[in-house]
């Protein structure tokens, strides 16, 4: 999938105030500092579209980005902030869980996990919760350029084993680097493969008209 347009269409603190839309949505979520903003900027090729955080845990809004006028990328607030009080953490998880459970056009959740680290309990607990709720999810291992290939493979192997042990079945596991762009095309093409036929047809029509008007 080629990115022809990517624009911020709104943000919300809770499900009720999210922008109305019938377009399929793909949500990105992970621990603070996992590399989510960097990955969103790399995927869309818009520098600074999602803010690369300087203060972990500061972004508490759900952000919506319309891509190619065909689908929506949802940037969910990160979990596991050391800096937030317990009450704030709970509040925050509540709005994210409402969104994930209540958003009818949500197609897939990408749970981002840092490839440099051995699988963390909080990441496993989160995907376990997604599965319990019946939410479709995939895993994206981030920052794969940062460590040696053997370390990334080793951590991936441990993660796959733990997922199996707990009966967790992500739709896919992707490996990406925001810095080198590795994995970008694979991920975008996979998202494209998940778009409903009708929308693919619309895209073909737009391309066709573009060609005719030249
Ligand atoms: P977020 O809090 O999940 O949005 O994470 P950020 O995108 O702000 O990234 C956290 C830190 O990791 C920043 O210093 C980024 O420059 C760095 N980072 C993010 N992705 C990558 C990557 O793919 N490779 C490398 N080497 N660094 C990355």
Short mmCIF file of C-alpha atoms and ligand atoms in Angstrom, two decimals:
data_model
loop_
_atom_site.label_atom_id
_atom_site.label_comp_id
_atom_site.label_asym_id
_atom_site.label_seq_id
_atom_site.Cartn_x
_atom_site.Cartn_y
_atom_site.Cartn_z
CA UNK A 1 0.00 0.00 0.00
CA UNK A 2 1.30 3.40 -0.95
CA UNK A 3 0.52 6.19 1.47
CA UNK A 4 -1.10 8.97 -0.52
CA UNK A 5 -2.50 10.94 2.38
CA UNK A 6 -2.35 10.83 6.15
CA UNK A 7 -4.05 13.44 8.28
CA UNK A 8 -5.03 13.92 11.88
CA UNK A 9 -8.83 13.91 12.03
CA UNK A 10 -9.41 14.23 15.74
CA UNK A 11 -8.79 13.03 19.23
CA UNK A 12 -10.86 11.90 22.17
CA UNK A 13 -10.56 10.96 25.79
CA UNK A 14 -13.31 8.37 25.69
CA UNK A 15 -15.38 6.23 23.33
CA UNK A 16 -18.37 8.58 23.34
CA UNK A 17 -16.39 11.52 21.98
CA UNK A 18 -14.55 9.59 19.24
CA UNK A 19 -15.11 10.78 15.64
CA UNK A 20 -18.00 9.00 13.92
CA UNK A 21 -16.82 6.79 11.08
CA UNK A 22 -17.62 3.62 9.19
CA UNK A 23 -14.10 3.19 7.86
CA UNK A 24 -12.07 0.28 9.22
CA UNK A 25 -9.79 1.16 12.10
CA UNK A 26 -6.43 -0.24 13.08
CA UNK A 27 -5.26 0.67 16.57
CA UNK A 28 -1.68 0.87 17.82
CA UNK A 29 -1.00 0.40 21.50
CA UNK A 30 1.92 -0.48 23.75
CA UNK A 31 3.92 0.48 26.79
CA UNK A 32 5.17 4.00 26.91
CA UNK A 33 8.50 4.32 25.04
CA UNK A 34 7.92 1.17 22.97
CA UNK A 35 8.39 3.22 19.78
CA UNK A 36 4.73 3.69 18.82
CA UNK A 37 4.91 7.34 17.72
CA UNK A 38 8.09 6.70 15.74
CA UNK A 39 6.47 3.72 14.01
CA UNK A 40 3.35 5.72 13.11
CA UNK A 41 5.52 8.46 11.62
CA UNK A 42 7.50 5.91 9.62
CA UNK A 43 4.41 4.07 8.39
CA UNK A 44 2.74 7.27 7.20
CA UNK A 45 5.98 8.95 6.12
CA UNK A 46 4.77 12.11 7.80
CA UNK A 47 7.42 13.42 10.14
CA UNK A 48 5.88 14.41 13.45
CA UNK A 49 2.36 13.15 12.65
CA UNK A 50 2.36 11.33 15.96
CA UNK A 51 4.41 13.10 18.55
CA UNK A 52 7.56 11.30 19.64
CA UNK A 53 7.20 11.55 23.35
CA UNK A 54 9.69 13.37 25.49
CA UNK A 55 7.72 12.79 28.69
CA UNK A 56 6.60 9.17 28.91
CA UNK A 57 2.94 8.87 29.71
CA UNK A 58 2.02 12.41 28.78
CA UNK A 59 -0.21 11.60 25.81
CA UNK A 60 -3.48 10.41 27.25
CA UNK A 61 -5.70 11.06 24.27
CA UNK A 62 -6.87 8.66 21.60
CA UNK A 63 -5.72 10.12 18.27
CA UNK A 64 -7.25 9.36 14.87
CA UNK A 65 -5.40 9.60 11.56
CA UNK A 66 -7.22 9.13 8.25
CA UNK A 67 -5.04 7.23 5.78
CA UNK A 68 -5.64 7.41 2.00
CA UNK A 69 -9.24 8.32 2.87
CA UNK A 70 -9.75 4.56 3.19
CA UNK A 71 -8.94 3.58 6.74
CA UNK A 72 -8.13 5.05 10.13
CA UNK A 73 -5.02 4.59 12.19
CA UNK A 74 -5.78 4.93 15.89
CA UNK A 75 -3.02 5.93 18.26
CA UNK A 76 -3.99 4.72 21.71
CA UNK A 77 -2.35 6.01 24.88
CA UNK A 78 0.46 3.83 26.19
CA UNK A 79 0.06 1.70 29.27
CA UNK A 80 2.39 1.06 32.18
CA UNK A 81 3.33 4.58 33.13
CA UNK A 82 5.44 4.71 36.23
CA UNK A 83 4.68 8.42 36.51
CA UNK A 84 0.90 8.22 36.82
CA UNK A 85 -0.86 7.69 40.11
CA UNK A 86 -2.76 4.44 40.61
CA UNK A 87 -6.11 6.22 40.30
CA UNK A 88 -5.07 7.94 37.06
CA UNK A 89 -3.83 4.61 35.63
CA UNK A 90 -7.18 3.00 36.34
CA UNK A 91 -9.12 5.88 34.80
CA UNK A 92 -6.98 5.75 31.81
CA UNK A 93 -7.21 2.00 31.29
CA UNK A 94 -10.98 2.31 31.58
CA UNK A 95 -11.26 4.68 28.63
CA UNK A 96 -8.93 2.52 26.51
CA UNK A 97 -10.82 -0.65 27.39
CA UNK A 98 -14.15 1.03 26.57
CA UNK A 99 -12.79 2.05 23.22
CA UNK A 100 -11.34 -1.39 22.41
CA UNK A 101 -14.52 -3.18 23.42
CA UNK A 102 -17.02 -0.70 22.08
CA UNK A 103 -15.64 0.55 18.78
CA UNK A 104 -17.58 -1.40 16.19
CA UNK A 105 -15.38 -0.55 13.19
CA UNK A 106 -12.16 -1.59 14.94
CA UNK A 107 -10.57 -4.23 12.70
CA UNK A 108 -7.33 -5.01 14.47
CA UNK A 109 -5.26 -3.97 17.46
CA UNK A 110 -1.51 -3.91 17.03
CA UNK A 111 0.09 -4.59 20.39
CA UNK A 112 3.60 -3.19 20.23
CA UNK A 113 6.35 -4.98 22.12
CA UNK A 114 9.98 -3.86 22.37
CA UNK A 115 12.17 -6.46 20.60
CA UNK A 116 15.13 -5.51 22.78
CA UNK A 117 13.46 -6.78 25.92
CA UNK A 118 12.47 -10.22 27.06
CA UNK A 119 8.67 -10.53 27.12
CA UNK A 120 7.23 -8.47 29.97
CA UNK A 121 4.36 -9.63 32.16
CA UNK A 122 2.43 -6.42 31.45
CA UNK A 123 2.60 -7.02 27.68
CA UNK A 124 1.44 -10.61 28.07
CA UNK A 125 -1.31 -9.53 30.45
CA UNK A 126 -2.48 -6.97 27.92
CA UNK A 127 -2.69 -9.40 24.99
CA UNK A 128 -4.30 -11.95 27.29
CA UNK A 129 -6.95 -9.33 28.11
CA UNK A 130 -7.46 -8.55 24.39
CA UNK A 131 -8.02 -12.24 23.66
CA UNK A 132 -10.40 -12.65 26.61
CA UNK A 133 -12.43 -9.74 25.25
CA UNK A 134 -12.52 -11.35 21.80
CA UNK A 135 -10.62 -8.44 20.22
CA UNK A 136 -8.59 -9.28 17.09
CA UNK A 137 -4.92 -8.47 17.72
CA UNK A 138 -1.50 -8.81 16.18
CA UNK A 139 1.90 -8.18 17.72
CA UNK A 140 4.51 -5.81 16.37
CA UNK A 141 8.06 -6.23 17.66
CA UNK A 142 9.60 -2.75 17.54
CA UNK A 143 13.13 -1.33 17.26
CA UNK A 144 14.56 -4.41 15.58
CA UNK A 145 17.54 -2.38 14.34
CA UNK A 146 18.70 -1.69 17.88
CA UNK A 147 19.93 -5.13 18.85
CA UNK A 148 21.79 -7.92 17.09
CA UNK A 149 19.62 -10.20 14.95
CA UNK A 150 20.33 -13.09 17.36
CA UNK A 151 18.97 -11.12 20.32
CA UNK A 152 15.80 -10.13 18.46
CA UNK A 153 15.27 -13.77 17.39
CA UNK A 154 15.93 -14.98 20.89
CA UNK A 155 13.38 -12.59 22.42
CA UNK A 156 10.90 -13.43 19.67
CA UNK A 157 11.36 -17.16 20.38
CA UNK A 158 10.71 -16.59 24.10
CA UNK A 159 7.63 -14.55 23.30
CA UNK A 160 6.24 -17.21 20.94
CA UNK A 161 6.80 -19.88 23.57
CA UNK A 162 5.01 -17.85 26.24
CA UNK A 163 2.14 -17.06 23.87
CA UNK A 164 1.78 -20.79 23.20
CA UNK A 165 2.00 -21.66 26.88
CA UNK A 166 -0.82 -19.23 27.67
CA UNK A 167 -2.91 -20.21 24.64
CA UNK A 168 -2.56 -16.73 23.15
CA UNK A 169 -3.06 -16.57 19.39
CA UNK A 170 -2.23 -13.27 17.72
CA UNK A 171 -3.39 -12.99 14.12
CA UNK A 172 0.16 -12.13 13.01
CA UNK A 173 3.56 -11.22 14.45
CA UNK A 174 5.35 -8.39 12.64
CA UNK A 175 8.89 -7.10 13.13
CA UNK A 176 9.58 -3.43 12.44
CA UNK A 177 12.14 -0.71 12.74
CA UNK A 178 11.02 2.90 12.63
CA UNK A 179 14.63 3.89 11.99
CA UNK A 180 15.48 1.64 9.01
CA UNK A 181 11.84 1.20 7.87
CA UNK A 182 12.26 -2.56 7.89
CA UNK A 183 8.89 -4.27 8.06
CA UNK A 184 7.03 -1.15 6.93
CA UNK A 185 5.86 -2.43 3.55
CA UNK A 186 4.92 -5.85 4.93
CA UNK A 187 2.77 -4.24 7.63
CA UNK A 188 1.10 -1.77 5.24
CA UNK A 189 0.36 -4.50 2.70
CA UNK A 190 -1.15 -6.65 5.40
CA UNK A 191 -3.41 -3.77 6.49
CA UNK A 192 -4.42 -3.31 2.87
CA UNK A 193 -5.29 -7.00 2.62
CA UNK A 194 -7.72 -6.50 5.52
CA UNK A 195 -9.65 -3.65 3.90
CA UNK A 196 -13.09 -4.58 2.64
CA UNK A 197 -13.36 -5.23 -1.11
CA UNK A 198 -15.58 -2.23 -1.68
CA UNK A 199 -12.89 0.10 -0.40
CA UNK A 200 -10.21 -1.51 -2.56
CA UNK A 201 -12.49 -0.95 -5.55
CA UNK A 202 -12.86 2.74 -4.60
CA UNK A 203 -9.08 3.00 -4.52
CA UNK A 204 -8.78 1.41 -7.99
CA UNK A 205 -11.38 3.85 -9.29
CA UNK A 206 -9.50 6.82 -7.84
CA UNK A 207 -6.26 5.63 -9.43
CA UNK A 208 -8.04 4.98 -12.74
CA UNK A 209 -9.55 8.48 -12.79
CA UNK A 210 -6.19 9.96 -11.87
CA UNK A 211 -4.67 8.22 -14.88
CA UNK A 212 -7.47 9.33 -17.22
CA UNK A 213 -7.19 12.95 -16.12
CA UNK A 214 -3.48 13.12 -16.88
P1 LIG B 1 6.35 5.93 22.28
O1 LIG B 1 6.41 6.50 23.67
O2 LIG B 1 5.92 4.50 22.29
O3 LIG B 1 5.57 6.77 21.32
O4 LIG B 1 7.86 5.85 21.75
P2 LIG B 1 8.68 6.85 20.82
O5 LIG B 1 8.28 6.69 19.40
O6 LIG B 1 8.61 8.21 21.44
O7 LIG B 1 10.14 6.24 20.93
C1 LIG B 1 10.81 6.12 22.18
C2 LIG B 1 12.32 6.21 21.92
O8 LIG B 1 12.74 5.08 21.14
C3 LIG B 1 12.73 7.46 21.12
O9 LIG B 1 13.96 7.90 21.62
C4 LIG B 1 12.88 6.93 19.69
O10 LIG B 1 13.81 7.69 18.94
C5 LIG B 1 13.37 5.50 19.91
N1 LIG B 1 12.92 4.60 18.84
C6 LIG B 1 11.64 4.38 18.46
N2 LIG B 1 11.58 3.49 17.46
C7 LIG B 1 12.85 3.13 17.19
C8 LIG B 1 13.43 2.22 16.23
O11 LIG B 1 12.78 1.55 15.43
N3 LIG B 1 14.80 2.11 16.27
C9 LIG B 1 15.58 2.81 17.14
N4 LIG B 1 16.90 2.61 17.09
N5 LIG B 1 15.05 3.66 18.05
C10 LIG B 1 13.70 3.83 18.06
#
